[in-house]
Each structure stands twice: as structure tokens, then as C-alpha cells.
XYZ file of C-alpha atoms in Angstrom:
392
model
C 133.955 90.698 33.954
C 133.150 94.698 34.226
C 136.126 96.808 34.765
C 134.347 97.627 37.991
C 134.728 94.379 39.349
C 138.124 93.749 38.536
C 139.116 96.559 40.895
C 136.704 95.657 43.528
C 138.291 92.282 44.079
C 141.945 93.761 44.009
C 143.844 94.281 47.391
C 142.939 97.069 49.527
C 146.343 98.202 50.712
C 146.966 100.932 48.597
C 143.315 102.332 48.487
C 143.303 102.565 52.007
C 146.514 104.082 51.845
C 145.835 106.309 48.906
C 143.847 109.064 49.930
C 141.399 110.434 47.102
C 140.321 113.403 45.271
C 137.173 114.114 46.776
C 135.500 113.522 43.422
C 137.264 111.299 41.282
C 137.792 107.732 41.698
C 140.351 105.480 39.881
C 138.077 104.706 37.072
C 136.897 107.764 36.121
C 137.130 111.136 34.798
C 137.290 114.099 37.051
C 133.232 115.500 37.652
C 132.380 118.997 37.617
C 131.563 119.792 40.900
C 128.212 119.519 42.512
C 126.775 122.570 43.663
C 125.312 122.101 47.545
C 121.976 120.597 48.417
C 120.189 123.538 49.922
C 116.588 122.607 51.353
C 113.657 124.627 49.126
C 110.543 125.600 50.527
C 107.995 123.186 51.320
C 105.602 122.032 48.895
C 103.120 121.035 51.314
C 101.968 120.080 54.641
C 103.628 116.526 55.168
C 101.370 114.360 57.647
C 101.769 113.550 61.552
C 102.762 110.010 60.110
C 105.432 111.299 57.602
C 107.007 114.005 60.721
C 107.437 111.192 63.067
C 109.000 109.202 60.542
C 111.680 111.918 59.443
C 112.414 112.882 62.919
C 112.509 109.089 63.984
C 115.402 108.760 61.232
C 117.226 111.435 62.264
C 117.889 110.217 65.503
C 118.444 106.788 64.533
C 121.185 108.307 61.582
C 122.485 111.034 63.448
C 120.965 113.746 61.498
C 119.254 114.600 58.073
C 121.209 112.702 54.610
C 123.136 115.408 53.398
C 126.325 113.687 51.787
C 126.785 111.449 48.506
C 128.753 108.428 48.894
C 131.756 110.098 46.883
C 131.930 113.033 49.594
C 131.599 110.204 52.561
C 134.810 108.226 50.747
C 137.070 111.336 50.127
C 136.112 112.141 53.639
C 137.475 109.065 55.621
C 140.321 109.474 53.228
C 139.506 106.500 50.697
C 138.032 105.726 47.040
C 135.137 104.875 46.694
C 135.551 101.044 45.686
C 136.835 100.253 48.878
C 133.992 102.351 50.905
C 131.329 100.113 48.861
C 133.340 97.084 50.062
C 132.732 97.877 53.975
C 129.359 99.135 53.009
C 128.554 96.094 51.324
C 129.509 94.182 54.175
C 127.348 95.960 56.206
C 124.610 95.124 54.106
C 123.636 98.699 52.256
C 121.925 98.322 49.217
C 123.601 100.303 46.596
C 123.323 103.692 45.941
C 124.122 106.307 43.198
C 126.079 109.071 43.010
C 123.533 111.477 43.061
C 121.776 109.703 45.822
C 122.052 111.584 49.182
C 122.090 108.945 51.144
C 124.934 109.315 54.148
C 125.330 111.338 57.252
C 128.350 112.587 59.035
C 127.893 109.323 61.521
C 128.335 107.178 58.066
C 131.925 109.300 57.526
C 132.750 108.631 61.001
C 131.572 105.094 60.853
C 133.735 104.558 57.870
C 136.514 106.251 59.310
C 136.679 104.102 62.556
C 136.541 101.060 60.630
C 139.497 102.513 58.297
C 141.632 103.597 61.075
C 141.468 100.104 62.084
C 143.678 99.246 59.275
C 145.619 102.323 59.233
C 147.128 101.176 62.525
C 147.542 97.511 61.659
C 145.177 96.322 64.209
C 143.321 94.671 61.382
C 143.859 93.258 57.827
C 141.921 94.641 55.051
C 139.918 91.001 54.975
C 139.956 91.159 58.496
C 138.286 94.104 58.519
C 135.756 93.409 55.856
C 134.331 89.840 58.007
C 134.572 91.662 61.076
C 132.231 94.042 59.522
C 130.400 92.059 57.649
C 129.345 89.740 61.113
C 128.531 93.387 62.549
C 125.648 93.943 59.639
C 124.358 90.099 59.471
C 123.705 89.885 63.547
C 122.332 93.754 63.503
C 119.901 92.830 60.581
C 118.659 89.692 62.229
C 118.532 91.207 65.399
C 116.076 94.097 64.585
C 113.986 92.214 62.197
C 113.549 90.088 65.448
C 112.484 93.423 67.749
C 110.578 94.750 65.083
C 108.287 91.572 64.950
C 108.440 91.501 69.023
C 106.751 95.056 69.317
C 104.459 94.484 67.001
C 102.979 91.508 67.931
C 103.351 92.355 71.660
C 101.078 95.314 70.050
C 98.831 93.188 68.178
C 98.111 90.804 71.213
C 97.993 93.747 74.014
C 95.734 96.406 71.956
C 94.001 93.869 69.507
C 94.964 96.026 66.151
C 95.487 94.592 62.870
C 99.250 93.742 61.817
C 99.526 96.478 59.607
C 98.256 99.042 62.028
C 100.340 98.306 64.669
C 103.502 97.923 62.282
C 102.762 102.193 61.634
C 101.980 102.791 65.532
C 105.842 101.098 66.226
C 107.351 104.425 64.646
C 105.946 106.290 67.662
C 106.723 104.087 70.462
C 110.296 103.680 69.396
C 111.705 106.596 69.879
C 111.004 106.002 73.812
C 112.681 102.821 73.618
C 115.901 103.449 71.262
C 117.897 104.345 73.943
C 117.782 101.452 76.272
C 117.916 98.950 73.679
C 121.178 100.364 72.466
C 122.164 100.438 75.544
C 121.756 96.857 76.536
C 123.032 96.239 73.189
C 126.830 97.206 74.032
C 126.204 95.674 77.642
C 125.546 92.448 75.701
C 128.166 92.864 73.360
C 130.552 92.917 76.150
C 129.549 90.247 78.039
C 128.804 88.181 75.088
C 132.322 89.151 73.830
C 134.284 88.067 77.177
C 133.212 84.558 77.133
C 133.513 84.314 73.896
C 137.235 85.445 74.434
C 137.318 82.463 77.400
C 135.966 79.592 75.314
C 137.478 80.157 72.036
C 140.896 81.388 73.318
C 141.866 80.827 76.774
C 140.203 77.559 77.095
C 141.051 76.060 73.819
C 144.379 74.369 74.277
C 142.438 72.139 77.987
C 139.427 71.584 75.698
C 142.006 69.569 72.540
C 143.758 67.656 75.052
C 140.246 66.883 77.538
C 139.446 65.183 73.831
C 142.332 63.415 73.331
C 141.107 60.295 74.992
C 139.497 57.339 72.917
C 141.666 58.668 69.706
C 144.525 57.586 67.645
C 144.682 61.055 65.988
C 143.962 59.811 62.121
C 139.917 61.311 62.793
C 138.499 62.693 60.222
C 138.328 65.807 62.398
C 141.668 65.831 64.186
C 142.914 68.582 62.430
C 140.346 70.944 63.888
C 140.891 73.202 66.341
C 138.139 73.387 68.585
C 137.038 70.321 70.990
C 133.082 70.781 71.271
C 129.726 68.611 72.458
C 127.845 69.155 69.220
C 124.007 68.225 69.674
C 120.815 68.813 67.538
C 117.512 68.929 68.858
C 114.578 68.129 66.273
C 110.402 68.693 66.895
C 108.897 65.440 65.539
C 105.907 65.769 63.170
C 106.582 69.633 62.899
C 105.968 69.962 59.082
C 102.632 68.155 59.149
C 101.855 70.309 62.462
C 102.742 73.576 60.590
C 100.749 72.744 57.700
C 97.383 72.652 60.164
C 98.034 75.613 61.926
C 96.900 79.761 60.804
C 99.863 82.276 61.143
C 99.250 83.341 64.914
C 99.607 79.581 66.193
C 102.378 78.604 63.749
C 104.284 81.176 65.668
C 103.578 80.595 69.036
C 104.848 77.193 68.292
C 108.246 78.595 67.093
C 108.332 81.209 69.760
C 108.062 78.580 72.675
C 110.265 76.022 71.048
C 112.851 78.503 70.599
C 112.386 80.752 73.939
C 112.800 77.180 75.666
C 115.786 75.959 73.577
C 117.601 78.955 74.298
C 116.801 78.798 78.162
C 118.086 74.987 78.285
C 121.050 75.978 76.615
C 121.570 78.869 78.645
C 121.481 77.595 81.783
C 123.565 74.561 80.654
C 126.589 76.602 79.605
C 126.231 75.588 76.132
C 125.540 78.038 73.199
C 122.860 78.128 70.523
C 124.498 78.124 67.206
C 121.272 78.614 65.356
C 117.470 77.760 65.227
C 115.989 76.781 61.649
C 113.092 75.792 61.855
C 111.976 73.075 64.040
C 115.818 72.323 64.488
C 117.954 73.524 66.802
C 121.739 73.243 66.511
C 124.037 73.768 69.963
C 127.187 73.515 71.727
C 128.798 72.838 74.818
C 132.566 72.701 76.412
C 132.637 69.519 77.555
C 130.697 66.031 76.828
C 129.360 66.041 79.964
C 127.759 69.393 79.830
C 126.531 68.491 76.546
C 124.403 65.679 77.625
C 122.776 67.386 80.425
C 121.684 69.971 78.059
C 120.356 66.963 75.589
C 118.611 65.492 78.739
C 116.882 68.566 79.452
C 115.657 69.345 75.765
C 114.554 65.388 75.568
C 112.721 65.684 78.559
C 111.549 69.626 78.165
C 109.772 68.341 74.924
C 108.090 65.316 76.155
C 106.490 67.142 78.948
C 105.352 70.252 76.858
C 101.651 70.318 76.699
C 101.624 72.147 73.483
C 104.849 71.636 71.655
C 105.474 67.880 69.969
C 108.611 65.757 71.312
C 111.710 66.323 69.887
C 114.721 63.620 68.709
C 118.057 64.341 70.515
C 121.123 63.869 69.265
C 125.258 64.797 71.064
C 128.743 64.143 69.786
C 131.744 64.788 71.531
C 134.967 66.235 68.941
C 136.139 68.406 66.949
C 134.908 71.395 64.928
C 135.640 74.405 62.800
C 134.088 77.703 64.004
C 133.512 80.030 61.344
C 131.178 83.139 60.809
C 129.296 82.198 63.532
C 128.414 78.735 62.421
C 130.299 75.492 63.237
C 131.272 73.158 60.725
C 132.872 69.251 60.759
C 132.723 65.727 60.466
C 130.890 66.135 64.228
C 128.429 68.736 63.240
C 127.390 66.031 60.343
C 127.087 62.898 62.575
C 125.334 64.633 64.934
C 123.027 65.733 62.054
C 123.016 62.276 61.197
C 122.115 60.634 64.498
C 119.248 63.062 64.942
C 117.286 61.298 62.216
C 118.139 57.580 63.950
C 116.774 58.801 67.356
C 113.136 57.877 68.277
C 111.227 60.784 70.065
C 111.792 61.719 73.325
C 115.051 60.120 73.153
C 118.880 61.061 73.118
C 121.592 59.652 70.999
C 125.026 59.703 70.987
C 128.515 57.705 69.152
C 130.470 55.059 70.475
C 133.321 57.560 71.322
C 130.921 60.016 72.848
C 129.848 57.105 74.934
C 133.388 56.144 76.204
C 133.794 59.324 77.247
C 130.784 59.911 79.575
C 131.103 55.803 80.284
C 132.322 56.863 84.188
C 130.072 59.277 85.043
C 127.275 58.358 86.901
C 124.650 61.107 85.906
C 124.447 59.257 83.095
C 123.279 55.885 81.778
C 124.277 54.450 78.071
C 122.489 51.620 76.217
C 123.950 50.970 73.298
C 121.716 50.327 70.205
C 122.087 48.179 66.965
C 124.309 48.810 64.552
C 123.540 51.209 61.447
C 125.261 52.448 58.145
C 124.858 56.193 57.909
C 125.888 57.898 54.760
C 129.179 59.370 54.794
C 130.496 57.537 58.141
C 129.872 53.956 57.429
C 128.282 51.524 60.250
C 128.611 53.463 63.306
C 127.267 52.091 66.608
C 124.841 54.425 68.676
C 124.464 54.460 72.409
C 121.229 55.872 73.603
C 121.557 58.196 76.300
C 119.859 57.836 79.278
C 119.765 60.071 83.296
C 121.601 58.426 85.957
C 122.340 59.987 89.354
C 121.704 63.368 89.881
C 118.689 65.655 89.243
C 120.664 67.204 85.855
C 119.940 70.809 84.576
C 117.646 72.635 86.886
C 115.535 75.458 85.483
C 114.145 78.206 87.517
């Protein structure tokens, strides 16, 4: 192991505390200073393409790259192993220190996230997955708009992929703006019922799934109580395998776009699509089948997408990084691959618990051993009363 990353895996209390000589770190020898990066003349005429480029980055960084990552760390005040930490997090690729590379927004951006710590308001690994969920949803999220406009582009002015992934740099900048903007009003929202369901509504959601157990589960040390269900296209990898690029992702498009509506309008949440698999949760059992329900029947009535199996247990999970993890995430897993298309299945206990409600009807089905629970008994879920989830 390099001296470098011995240090990078030590505490950062005292770094963050420690405020730095704006050129030398803890590992190495004082530099002669650097004289300032003054802008020459211009070489040439750069091209329409190349202007709207630079000027599109400026905006987006908050002004031309002027500062090395040394002078960004001495000026939020820390060395420079525990700047590449956060920036790591955030999902920068390295850089050198004669790359200039950072704005003043990336010192104030490091700064905030410092100060965070300074005041105690968050641990130095607090503050490290905090930022590191910041730069994994951001990434995903813009690969995700980038691929929007340009294939809204593609389809609406019938130009080739690569033409219309140049032509994006000038429509942004008309667009940055409002997308950030619904960005932080999304955030918000987003963040307040996250707040209700994984904090104020905890403690009623345990004790709601206390019934049916003797408390020796495999998951009753968990702390959240969740409907856990898994929607799966039948036949998708033989589908994919006949299809060119534009149909393959329609097909992913609509199954997703409709996943996410069901979901939606259920009050579940979508954990995460891969694939031609769809992973979600809801509060209660109850809302958790409906949502099942709808996706069963969504999929057998789609003209172009295939049917999907269904699967929904009711217990207990671990939330972590944005993923959900348990002996329930696994049987429902499991149970997907014993349902037939078109169909919904759920556990015995899942079954006790929805056995009074009327929207619903439960078969149950024969017997099976599943790998890692044993012979479980699976109740096939069924609509009762009621007219379930209704989509606009």
C-alpha cells in the first residue's frame, strides 16, 4: 500500500481542522511557487462549434478554470487528501497538479460541504455518503436528459445521432435554467416525503407489521416495515435480441415511463429499473398489492410491451444508498421467477395480512422449495371489490 493511500483512508478530523499551506500538503516538500496563468494571445480563430462550447461551460462552472486543485484545498481551508476525498465522491476523475481544472464555484462548493463539518452538523463519513449520493443521482440524472434531447431531436428533426448530440450544446443554454430550477423544486419535495416515510412514519409502519410474527424473522431486526414487489417483462431477452437500437428503446422507455406512473400514483416508490425488472416499494401491504395489480394488469393489456410476472412481500428491510436490502427484497426476488405471466404472487404472511380486505382475493398455490428460504407456500393474488389504482 502507497504512502498515499495510507493517509487517504485515515480520519478526517484533524485535516479538516488543520488548515494548510496553500502549497504543501502533508506528504510533501514545500513547491516553489507557481507563477499566474495569464491568457496569451490567440493562436487562431477557434470555430462557432468550439465558442459555444467554452461559453456553454462557463455558465454551467461558473466561470473560466483558473485554479489548481492545491489552490482550491488551501482555499476552503483543507489539504488536499481530504479535498480528493469529497471530490471523489462526487465522481471527478483525477486531476494533476498542474491541471487547471477548478473554478471559484468548486472552492465554494468545497467550502459548503466543509463547513458542514466544521459546525458538527455532519460527520466526516457523513459527509462523504451524503456527497457521494449527490454525484451518483446527478450523473444518472443528466446522462438521462442528455439522451432525452437528443433523441427528442433525432425523432422531431430526423438528424443522425451524432449530429444532433453537437446541435444539444446550442439548445441548452436556453434550457439550463429551468431544469435547475425544477431540480431544487424536486429536491424539496422529494426530500419532505422522504423525511415522512423514513422518519415520522417509521415507528406505525414496525408495529402495523407486527401481526402474523413471533419476532425470531430473519428480518426482525430491520428497521423499516415495507411492501417489497418486483415486476418482470416475460420473454424480454429473446425480444431484445430481435429488435434494432430505436425499438429496443422504445420498449424500455414505455416499460419504464409506465412503471414509474403505476408506482406513482400508488404511493409506492421505484427503487430502481434494470433492465426488464423493476424493483418497488410501498407503506403498507395493501398499497403494495394495488400497485402489483395495476403493473399485472398494465402489462397484459399493453399492445406492444410483453406481460410481466408480479411478485409483493410484506416485512422488513434495510434502506441504504438508495437501494433496499433483506431477507424480503430476496423472496420477493424469488417469487418473481415462480409467478406465471400476467399474474401476482405473494407469501403466506403477506397473505394473512391482506386476508380481510376485500379488494383483494388470495388463492393459495402448491407448495415450493426456494433456495435460501426453504418450502414456502405462495398465494396468488387476485382483485376483489373495488376498481383498484386508477390512472388518469
Amino acid at each position: 500500500m502507497s504512502v498515499e493511500d495510507q493517509q487517504s483512508g485515515e480520519d478526517l478530523d484533524q485535516e479538516f481542522d488543520a488548515v494548510p499551506e496553500p502549497s504543501v500538503d502533508e506528504d510533501t516538500e514545500p513547491e516553489p511557487a507557481q507563477p499566474a496563468v495569464t491568457a496569451g494571445p490567440p493562436t487562431g480563430v477557434m470555430s462557432a462549434e468550439r465558442v459555444a462550447i467554452k461559453a456553454l461551460e462557463a455558465r454551467l462552472l461558473g466561470g473560466e478554470r483558473k485554479l489548481r486543485r492545491r489552490e482550491v484545498a488551501a482555499g476552503a481551508g483543507v489539504s488536499i487528501l481530504s479535498a480528493r476525498k469529497l471530490w471523489r465522491a462526487l465522481g471527478f476523475p483525477n486531476f494533476g497538479d498542474d491541471d487547471v481544472a477548478f473554478t471559484e464555484r468548486d472552492q465554494a462548493a468545497l467550502s459548503t460541504i466543509l463547513d458542514l463539518v466544521r459546525a458538527g452538523l455532519l460527520t466526516e463519513e457523513a459527509a462523504i455518503s451524503v456527497t457521494r449520493s449527490i454525484g451518483q443521482m446527478t450523473d444518472r440524472m443528466v446522462v438521462w436528459q442528455v439522451e432525452a434531447l437528443v433523441e427528442d431531436m433525432v425523432q422531431e428533426h430526423g438528424i443522425p445521432d451524432a449530429v444532433a448530440r453537437k446541435q444539444l450544446v446550442s439548445q441548452l443554454p436556453a434550457l439550463v435554467d429551468s431544469l435547475e430550477e425544477i431540480l431544487v423544486y424536486s429536491y424539496r419535495r422529494q426530500l419532505n416525503a422522504g423525511v415522512q416515510r423514513l422518519a415520522v412514519r417509521a415507528e406505525a409502519g414496525l408495529q402495523a407489521s407486527e401481526e402474523g410474527r413471533e419476532g425470531d424473522e430473519d428480518d426482525a431486526p430491520l428497521p423499516l416495515a415495507r411492501a417489497v414487489g418486483f415486476a418482470d417483462l416475460v420473454s424480454y431477452t429473446s425480444l431484445s435480441r430481435r429488435m434494432n437500437e430505436k425499438t429496443l428503446a422504445q420498449m424500455v422507455q414505455r416499460f419504464e415511463n409506465k412503471c414509474a406512473e403505476i408506482i406513482s400514483v400508488g404511493g409506492g416508490r421505484l427503487v430502481k429499473t434494470v433492465g426488464d425488472e423493476v424493483l418497488y416499494i410501498a407503506e403498507t401491504p395493501a398499497a403494495g398489492a394495488e400497485i402489483s395489480l395495476a403493473l399485472a394488469q398494465a402489462f397484459t393489456e399493453d399492445e406492444i410491451l410483453p406481460q410481466a410476472r408480479v411478485s409483493m412481500v410484506w416485512g422488513r428491510i434495510l434502506s441504504r444508498l438508495g437501494d433496499i436490502y433483506g431477507p424480503t427484497v430476496n423472496l420477493a426476488a424469488r417469487l418473481t421467477t415462480l409467478a406465471q405471466p400476467g399474474t401476482v404472487l405473494v407469501d403466506a404472511m403477506t397473505a394473512a395480512a391482506l386476508g380481510q380486505d376485500e379488494r383483494f382475493v388470495l388463492v393459495p398455490q402448491k407448495s415450493e422449495n426456494v433456495r435460501g428460504f426453504g418450502e414456502i407456500h405462495p398465494v396468488m393474488l387476485a382483485r376483489g371489490r373495488g376498481k383498484g389504482l386508477v390512472l388518469d
